[in-house]
C-alpha cells in the first residue's frame, strides 16, 4: 500500500543532543512537509520541499534542519538550538500542480520528548 | 501564510444533535481545505472548496465556502461518536496554513 512512514513513533532527546526524525513516502509525491503540533494548537509548518534538492523555511524553522536528497525521503533534524522540542511532529506529502495546494497525506507522527 | 480563526475551539455535543464549526479570515481566500484528526491520530483530508458560495456534502457533513471567500463552515447533522476529533480548516496559497481547530467531544 502507498503511504507515508514516519519513524520512530516515540523519541527521547537528551539536553544538547541533535536527533533526526525519518519520513519516507512511496506515493510519488513531489512535495513534502514537516509540521509541529503542540497541545491545543493547530499544525505549524517547519519546513517544506516542492522538489528534490530544494526546500523552504516555514513559520517556525529556527532550531530545525532538513534535507531532500531523494524524492521519497525528507528527514528532519531537531538541533540542540531548539530549546523546546517536546511536541508531536507530523510529516506530509502532496502532489504539486494547479493554482492551489493539493490535499496533503500525513504520516502517523513522531512524539519527541526531552529526558 | 494566511491566518484563520476557528470557532468554537471546543464543542461538546449530545449524540444525535447537530453542530457547526466556523473558519474565518480577514482576507480573501483562494481556496480552503478541511481536515479531521482523531484523538492520537494524524490529520486526514476531508474536502477542498474553491468557488465562491460552494457547498459540498459528505453524508452527514456539509461544507460551505462563503460568498466573499473569507469564511467557511462545517455542519454535522445527527452527531455520532465517530465524529469525535479535531476539525481543522486550512486555507492554501503556496503552502497550507492550519487553523487551531475545533475539538469535538460527544456525549452518548
PDB file of C-alpha atoms in Angstrom:
ATOM      1  CA  UNK A   1       0.000   0.000   0.000  1.00  0.00           C
ATOM      2  CA  UNK A   2       1.192   3.514  -0.734  1.00  0.00           C
ATOM      3  CA  UNK A   3       1.692   5.836   2.165  1.00  0.00           C
ATOM      4  CA  UNK A   4       3.937   7.841   4.421  1.00  0.00           C
ATOM      5  CA  UNK A   5       6.076   6.207   7.067  1.00  0.00           C
ATOM      6  CA  UNK A   6       7.469   8.141   9.996  1.00  0.00           C
ATOM      7  CA  UNK A   7       9.935   6.690  12.443  1.00  0.00           C
ATOM      8  CA  UNK A   8      10.407   6.336  15.258  1.00  0.00           C
ATOM      9  CA  UNK A   9       6.959   6.659  16.797  1.00  0.00           C
ATOM     10  CA  UNK A  10       8.438   7.863  20.084  1.00  0.00           C
ATOM     11  CA  UNK A  11      11.789   9.574  20.549  1.00  0.00           C
ATOM     12  CA  UNK A  12      13.603  10.899  23.573  1.00  0.00           C
ATOM     13  CA  UNK A  13      16.269  13.547  23.388  1.00  0.00           C
ATOM     14  CA  UNK A  14      18.912  14.444  25.909  1.00  0.00           C
ATOM     15  CA  UNK A  15      19.882  18.046  26.510  1.00  0.00           C
ATOM     16  CA  UNK A  16      22.318  19.304  23.874  1.00  0.00           C
ATOM     17  CA  UNK A  17      21.663  16.412  21.529  1.00  0.00           C
ATOM     18  CA  UNK A  18      20.592  16.508  17.904  1.00  0.00           C
ATOM     19  CA  UNK A  19      18.011  13.972  16.789  1.00  0.00           C
ATOM     20  CA  UNK A  20      16.732  13.078  13.332  1.00  0.00           C
ATOM     21  CA  UNK A  21      13.170  12.115  12.507  1.00  0.00           C
ATOM     22  CA  UNK A  22      12.616   9.983   9.453  1.00  0.00           C
ATOM     23  CA  UNK A  23       9.900  10.458   6.840  1.00  0.00           C
ATOM     24  CA  UNK A  24       9.567   8.230   3.776  1.00  0.00           C
ATOM     25  CA  UNK A  25       6.798   8.216   1.177  1.00  0.00           C
ATOM     26  CA  UNK A  26       6.049   5.890  -1.716  1.00  0.00           C
ATOM     27  CA  UNK A  27       3.212   7.953  -3.176  1.00  0.00           C
ATOM     28  CA  UNK A  28       5.475   9.507  -5.818  1.00  0.00           C
ATOM     29  CA  UNK A  29       4.615  12.944  -4.445  1.00  0.00           C
ATOM     30  CA  UNK A  30       6.864  15.865  -5.302  1.00  0.00           C
ATOM     31  CA  UNK A  31       6.087  17.953  -2.231  1.00  0.00           C
ATOM     32  CA  UNK A  32       6.828  17.064   1.379  1.00  0.00           C
ATOM     33  CA  UNK A  33       6.217  18.970   4.603  1.00  0.00           C
ATOM     34  CA  UNK A  34       7.092  18.930   8.288  1.00  0.00           C
ATOM     35  CA  UNK A  35       4.700  20.226  10.921  1.00  0.00           C
ATOM     36  CA  UNK A  36       4.880  20.595  14.652  1.00  0.00           C
ATOM     37  CA  UNK A  37       1.766  20.174  16.791  1.00  0.00           C
ATOM     38  CA  UNK A  38       1.529  21.286  20.418  1.00  0.00           C
ATOM     39  CA  UNK A  39      -1.477  20.576  22.663  1.00  0.00           C
ATOM     40  CA  UNK A  40      -4.386  22.906  21.973  1.00  0.00           C
ATOM     41  CA  UNK A  41      -2.746  24.332  18.879  1.00  0.00           C
ATOM     42  CA  UNK A  42      -3.006  23.677  15.216  1.00  0.00           C
ATOM     43  CA  UNK A  43      -0.231  22.484  12.976  1.00  0.00           C
ATOM     44  CA  UNK A  44       2.668  24.839  12.450  1.00  0.00           C
ATOM     45  CA  UNK A  45       4.823  24.482   9.374  1.00  0.00           C
ATOM     46  CA  UNK A  46       8.535  23.920   9.988  1.00  0.00           C
ATOM     47  CA  UNK A  47       9.935  23.256   6.504  1.00  0.00           C
ATOM     48  CA  UNK A  48       8.599  22.193   3.146  1.00  0.00           C
ATOM     49  CA  UNK A  49      10.044  20.980  -0.119  1.00  0.00           C
ATOM     50  CA  UNK A  50       8.408  21.006  -3.522  1.00  0.00           C
ATOM     51  CA  UNK A  51      11.219  19.355  -5.423  1.00  0.00           C
ATOM     52  CA  UNK A  52      14.322  17.300  -4.764  1.00  0.00           C
ATOM     53  CA  UNK A  53      17.351  19.280  -3.569  1.00  0.00           C
ATOM     54  CA  UNK A  54      15.231  22.296  -2.705  1.00  0.00           C
ATOM     55  CA  UNK A  55      13.396  23.248   0.471  1.00  0.00           C
ATOM     56  CA  UNK A  56      11.934  26.327   2.104  1.00  0.00           C
ATOM     57  CA  UNK A  57      11.555  27.529   5.673  1.00  0.00           C
ATOM     58  CA  UNK A  58       8.097  27.508   7.137  1.00  0.00           C
ATOM     59  CA  UNK A  59       6.810  29.564  10.021  1.00  0.00           C
ATOM     60  CA  UNK A  60       8.939  28.030  12.793  1.00  0.00           C
ATOM     61  CA  UNK A  61      12.176  26.822  11.159  1.00  0.00           C
ATOM     62  CA  UNK A  62      14.591  28.020  13.855  1.00  0.00           C
ATOM     63  CA  UNK A  63      16.342  25.112  15.561  1.00  0.00           C
ATOM     64  CA  UNK A  64      15.470  22.649  12.819  1.00  0.00           C
ATOM     65  CA  UNK A  65      17.160  21.476   9.618  1.00  0.00           C
ATOM     66  CA  UNK A  66      16.089  19.286   6.702  1.00  0.00           C
ATOM     67  CA  UNK A  67      17.440  17.698   3.557  1.00  0.00           C
ATOM     68  CA  UNK A  68      15.776  16.446   0.381  1.00  0.00           C
ATOM     69  CA  UNK A  69      18.307  14.305  -1.433  1.00  0.00           C
ATOM     70  CA  UNK A  70      15.719  11.836  -2.665  1.00  0.00           C
ATOM     71  CA  UNK A  71      12.119  12.307  -3.742  1.00  0.00           C
ATOM     72  CA  UNK A  72      10.959   9.685  -1.274  1.00  0.00           C
ATOM     73  CA  UNK A  73      12.712  10.995   1.809  1.00  0.00           C
ATOM     74  CA  UNK A  74      12.549  14.219   3.845  1.00  0.00           C
ATOM     75  CA  UNK A  75      14.320  13.784   7.213  1.00  0.00           C
ATOM     76  CA  UNK A  76      14.007  16.439   9.907  1.00  0.00           C
ATOM     77  CA  UNK A  77      16.815  17.137  12.386  1.00  0.00           C
ATOM     78  CA  UNK A  78      15.899  18.759  15.665  1.00  0.00           C
ATOM     79  CA  UNK A  79      19.056  20.501  16.766  1.00  0.00           C
ATOM     80  CA  UNK A  80      20.206  21.460  20.234  1.00  0.00           C
ATOM     81  CA  UNK A  81      19.331  25.047  19.294  1.00  0.00           C
ATOM     82  CA  UNK A  82      15.642  24.144  19.550  1.00  0.00           C
ATOM     83  CA  UNK A  83      15.047  24.860  23.215  1.00  0.00           C
ATOM     84  CA  UNK A  84      11.528  23.499  23.478  1.00  0.00           C
ATOM     85  CA  UNK A  85      11.418  20.471  21.180  1.00  0.00           C
ATOM     86  CA  UNK A  86       8.810  18.441  23.030  1.00  0.00           C
ATOM     87  CA  UNK A  87       5.940  18.090  20.568  1.00  0.00           C
ATOM     88  CA  UNK A  88       4.179  15.852  18.085  1.00  0.00           C
ATOM     89  CA  UNK A  89       5.892  16.024  14.689  1.00  0.00           C
ATOM     90  CA  UNK A  90       3.937  15.268  11.543  1.00  0.00           C
ATOM     91  CA  UNK A  91       5.273  14.705   8.050  1.00  0.00           C
ATOM     92  CA  UNK A  92       3.049  15.089   4.997  1.00  0.00           C
ATOM     93  CA  UNK A  93       3.286  14.874   1.241  1.00  0.00           C
ATOM     94  CA  UNK A  94       1.260  16.007  -1.733  1.00  0.00           C
ATOM     95  CA  UNK A  95       1.315  16.358  -5.470  1.00  0.00           C
ATOM     96  CA  UNK A  96       2.122  19.741  -6.917  1.00  0.00           C
ATOM     97  CA  UNK A  97       0.012  21.441  -9.519  1.00  0.00           C
ATOM     98  CA  UNK A  98      -2.706  23.925 -10.296  1.00  0.00           C
ATOM     99  CA  UNK A  99      -3.354  27.193  -8.547  1.00  0.00           C
ATOM    100  CA  UNK A 100      -3.793  25.735  -5.111  1.00  0.00           C
ATOM    101  CA  UNK A 101      -2.218  23.284  -2.766  1.00  0.00           C
ATOM    102  CA  UNK A 102      -3.169  19.700  -3.319  1.00  0.00           C
ATOM    103  CA  UNK A 103      -4.515  17.631  -0.433  1.00  0.00           C
ATOM    104  CA  UNK A 104      -1.830  16.507   1.964  1.00  0.00           C
ATOM    105  CA  UNK A 105      -1.351  12.953   3.155  1.00  0.00           C
ATOM    106  CA  UNK A 106       0.051  12.625   6.648  1.00  0.00           C
ATOM    107  CA  UNK A 107       2.192  10.068   8.392  1.00  0.00           C
ATOM    108  CA  UNK A 108       1.365   8.745  11.862  1.00  0.00           C
ATOM    109  CA  UNK A 109       3.741  11.192  13.521  1.00  0.00           C
ATOM    110  CA  UNK A 110       6.666  11.093  15.955  1.00  0.00           C
ATOM    111  CA  UNK A 111       6.316  12.148  19.580  1.00  0.00           C
ATOM    112  CA  UNK A 112       9.522  13.760  20.793  1.00  0.00           C
ATOM    113  CA  UNK A 113      10.235  14.276  24.463  1.00  0.00           C
ATOM    114  CA  UNK A 114      13.143  15.664  26.452  1.00  0.00           C
ATOM    115  CA  UNK A 115      14.873  13.487  29.019  1.00  0.00           C
TER     116      UNK A 115
ATOM    117  CA  UNK B   1       0.670  32.021   5.382  1.00  0.00           C
ATOM    118  CA  UNK B   2      -2.910  33.185   5.582  1.00  0.00           C
ATOM    119  CA  UNK B   3      -4.307  33.316   9.109  1.00  0.00           C
ATOM    120  CA  UNK B   4      -7.719  31.991  10.013  1.00  0.00           C
ATOM    121  CA  UNK B   5      -9.675  31.810  13.237  1.00  0.00           C
ATOM    122  CA  UNK B   6     -11.730  28.744  14.008  1.00  0.00           C
ATOM    123  CA  UNK B   7     -14.668  28.951  16.381  1.00  0.00           C
ATOM    124  CA  UNK B   8     -15.522  27.430  18.691  1.00  0.00           C
ATOM    125  CA  UNK B   9     -12.249  25.952  19.923  1.00  0.00           C
ATOM    126  CA  UNK B  10     -14.160  23.228  21.774  1.00  0.00           C
ATOM    127  CA  UNK B  11     -17.577  21.773  21.036  1.00  0.00           C
ATOM    128  CA  UNK B  12     -19.284  19.284  23.331  1.00  0.00           C
ATOM    129  CA  UNK B  13     -22.271  17.761  21.577  1.00  0.00           C
ATOM    130  CA  UNK B  14     -25.063  15.446  22.615  1.00  0.00           C
ATOM    131  CA  UNK B  15     -25.215  12.420  20.346  1.00  0.00           C
ATOM    132  CA  UNK B  16     -27.848  12.963  17.690  1.00  0.00           C
ATOM    133  CA  UNK B  17     -27.621  16.754  17.747  1.00  0.00           C
ATOM    134  CA  UNK B  18     -26.298  18.998  15.002  1.00  0.00           C
ATOM    135  CA  UNK B  19     -23.439  21.463  15.273  1.00  0.00           C
ATOM    136  CA  UNK B  20     -21.460  23.878  13.135  1.00  0.00           C
ATOM    137  CA  UNK B  21     -17.846  24.975  13.274  1.00  0.00           C
ATOM    138  CA  UNK B  22     -16.668  28.137  11.572  1.00  0.00           C
ATOM    139  CA  UNK B  23     -13.453  29.252   9.924  1.00  0.00           C
ATOM    140  CA  UNK B  24     -13.000  32.994   9.455  1.00  0.00           C
ATOM    141  CA  UNK B  25     -10.381  35.042   7.661  1.00  0.00           C
ATOM    142  CA  UNK B  26      -9.796  38.777   7.405  1.00  0.00           C
ATOM    143  CA  UNK B  27      -8.545  38.343   3.846  1.00  0.00           C
ATOM    144  CA  UNK B  28      -9.998  36.727   0.759  1.00  0.00           C
ATOM    145  CA  UNK B  29      -9.007  33.097   0.420  1.00  0.00           C
ATOM    146  CA  UNK B  30      -8.240  31.420  -2.879  1.00  0.00           C
ATOM    147  CA  UNK B  31      -9.452  28.091  -1.570  1.00  0.00           C
ATOM    148  CA  UNK B  32      -9.740  26.168   1.672  1.00  0.00           C
ATOM    149  CA  UNK B  33      -9.267  22.599   2.780  1.00  0.00           C
ATOM    150  CA  UNK B  34     -10.756  20.778   5.762  1.00  0.00           C
ATOM    151  CA  UNK B  35      -9.078  18.002   7.721  1.00  0.00           C
ATOM    152  CA  UNK B  36     -10.121  15.754  10.598  1.00  0.00           C
ATOM    153  CA  UNK B  37      -7.749  14.438  13.242  1.00  0.00           C
ATOM    154  CA  UNK B  38      -8.961  11.671  15.537  1.00  0.00           C
ATOM    155  CA  UNK B  39      -7.526  11.588  19.082  1.00  0.00           C
ATOM    156  CA  UNK B  40      -3.973  10.244  18.911  1.00  0.00           C
ATOM    157  CA  UNK B  41      -4.080  10.153  15.125  1.00  0.00           C
ATOM    158  CA  UNK B  42      -2.968  12.227  12.195  1.00  0.00           C
ATOM    159  CA  UNK B  43      -4.948  14.721  10.088  1.00  0.00           C
ATOM    160  CA  UNK B  44      -6.946  13.233   7.249  1.00  0.00           C
ATOM    161  CA  UNK B  45      -8.094  15.299   4.289  1.00  0.00           C
ATOM    162  CA  UNK B  46     -11.865  15.731   4.038  1.00  0.00           C
ATOM    163  CA  UNK B  47     -12.607  18.256   1.304  1.00  0.00           C
ATOM    164  CA  UNK B  48     -11.408  21.246  -0.682  1.00  0.00           C
ATOM    165  CA  UNK B  49     -13.583  24.253  -1.517  1.00  0.00           C
ATOM    166  CA  UNK B  50     -12.615  26.573  -4.335  1.00  0.00           C
ATOM    167  CA  UNK B  51     -15.604  28.505  -5.645  1.00  0.00           C
ATOM    168  CA  UNK B  52     -17.445  31.370  -4.004  1.00  0.00           C
ATOM    169  CA  UNK B  53     -20.595  30.094  -2.285  1.00  0.00           C
ATOM    170  CA  UNK B  54     -19.637  26.474  -2.893  1.00  0.00           C
ATOM    171  CA  UNK B  55     -21.460  23.825  -0.877  1.00  0.00           C
ATOM    172  CA  UNK B  56     -20.310  20.213  -0.718  1.00  0.00           C
ATOM    173  CA  UNK B  57     -21.788  17.320   1.212  1.00  0.00           C
ATOM    174  CA  UNK B  58     -20.272  14.132   2.519  1.00  0.00           C
ATOM    175  CA  UNK B  59     -23.010  12.076   4.130  1.00  0.00           C
ATOM    176  CA  UNK B  60     -23.806  13.958   7.363  1.00  0.00           C
ATOM    177  CA  UNK B  61     -21.124  16.608   6.792  1.00  0.00           C
ATOM    178  CA  UNK B  62     -21.891  19.806   4.866  1.00  0.00           C
ATOM    179  CA  UNK B  63     -19.073  22.157   3.925  1.00  0.00           C
ATOM    180  CA  UNK B  64     -19.656  25.698   2.746  1.00  0.00           C
ATOM    181  CA  UNK B  65     -17.425  28.439   1.353  1.00  0.00           C
ATOM    182  CA  UNK B  66     -18.692  31.972   1.853  1.00  0.00           C
ATOM    183  CA  UNK B  67     -19.737  34.217  -0.998  1.00  0.00           C
ATOM    184  CA  UNK B  68     -16.871  36.589  -0.240  1.00  0.00           C
ATOM    185  CA  UNK B  69     -14.452  33.662   0.205  1.00  0.00           C
ATOM    186  CA  UNK B  70     -13.490  34.942   3.635  1.00  0.00           C
ATOM    187  CA  UNK B  71     -15.137  32.245   5.691  1.00  0.00           C
ATOM    188  CA  UNK B  72     -16.076  28.619   5.617  1.00  0.00           C
ATOM    189  CA  UNK B  73     -18.163  26.318   7.750  1.00  0.00           C
ATOM    190  CA  UNK B  74     -18.595  22.657   8.526  1.00  0.00           C
ATOM    191  CA  UNK B  75     -22.020  21.483   9.664  1.00  0.00           C
ATOM    192  CA  UNK B  76     -22.523  17.988  11.046  1.00  0.00           C
ATOM    193  CA  UNK B  77     -26.018  16.609  11.422  1.00  0.00           C
ATOM    194  CA  UNK B  78     -27.069  13.868  13.828  1.00  0.00           C
ATOM    195  CA  UNK B  79     -23.683  13.715  15.537  1.00  0.00           C
ATOM    196  CA  UNK B  80     -22.287  10.251  16.215  1.00  0.00           C
ATOM    197  CA  UNK B  81     -19.456   9.090  18.447  1.00  0.00           C
ATOM    198  CA  UNK B  82     -17.388   8.525  15.309  1.00  0.00           C
ATOM    199  CA  UNK B  83     -17.394  12.296  14.763  1.00  0.00           C
ATOM    200  CA  UNK B  84     -15.105  12.800  17.766  1.00  0.00           C
ATOM    201  CA  UNK B  85     -11.861  14.567  16.876  1.00  0.00           C
ATOM    202  CA  UNK B  86     -10.418  17.900  15.881  1.00  0.00           C
ATOM    203  CA  UNK B  87     -11.514  19.557  12.665  1.00  0.00           C
ATOM    204  CA  UNK B  88      -9.058  21.911  11.008  1.00  0.00           C
ATOM    205  CA  UNK B  89      -9.597  24.358   8.214  1.00  0.00           C
ATOM    206  CA  UNK B  90      -6.568  25.139   6.110  1.00  0.00           C
ATOM    207  CA  UNK B  91      -6.516  27.935   3.578  1.00  0.00           C
ATOM    208  CA  UNK B  92      -3.933  27.245   0.943  1.00  0.00           C
ATOM    209  CA  UNK B  93      -1.863  29.587  -1.121  1.00  0.00           C
ATOM    210  CA  UNK B  94       1.577  28.282  -1.871  1.00  0.00           C
ATOM    211  CA  UNK B  95       1.550  26.349   1.383  1.00  0.00           C
ATOM    212  CA  UNK B  96      -1.111  25.253   3.807  1.00  0.00           C
ATOM    213  CA  UNK B  97      -1.749  27.194   6.986  1.00  0.00           C
ATOM    214  CA  UNK B  98      -3.815  25.363   9.547  1.00  0.00           C
ATOM    215  CA  UNK B  99      -6.274  26.945  11.921  1.00  0.00           C
ATOM    216  CA  UNK B 100      -6.155  25.972  15.597  1.00  0.00           C
ATOM    217  CA  UNK B 101      -9.042  23.580  15.055  1.00  0.00           C
ATOM    218  CA  UNK B 102     -12.348  22.778  16.721  1.00  0.00           C
ATOM    219  CA  UNK B 103     -12.132  19.825  19.095  1.00  0.00           C
ATOM    220  CA  UNK B 104     -15.396  17.897  19.228  1.00  0.00           C
ATOM    221  CA  UNK B 105     -16.453  15.569  22.005  1.00  0.00           C
ATOM    222  CA  UNK B 106     -19.714  13.638  22.009  1.00  0.00           C
ATOM    223  CA  UNK B 107     -21.802  12.519  24.974  1.00  0.00           C
ATOM    224  CA  UNK B 108     -23.920   9.459  24.403  1.00  0.00           C
TER     225      UNK B 108
END
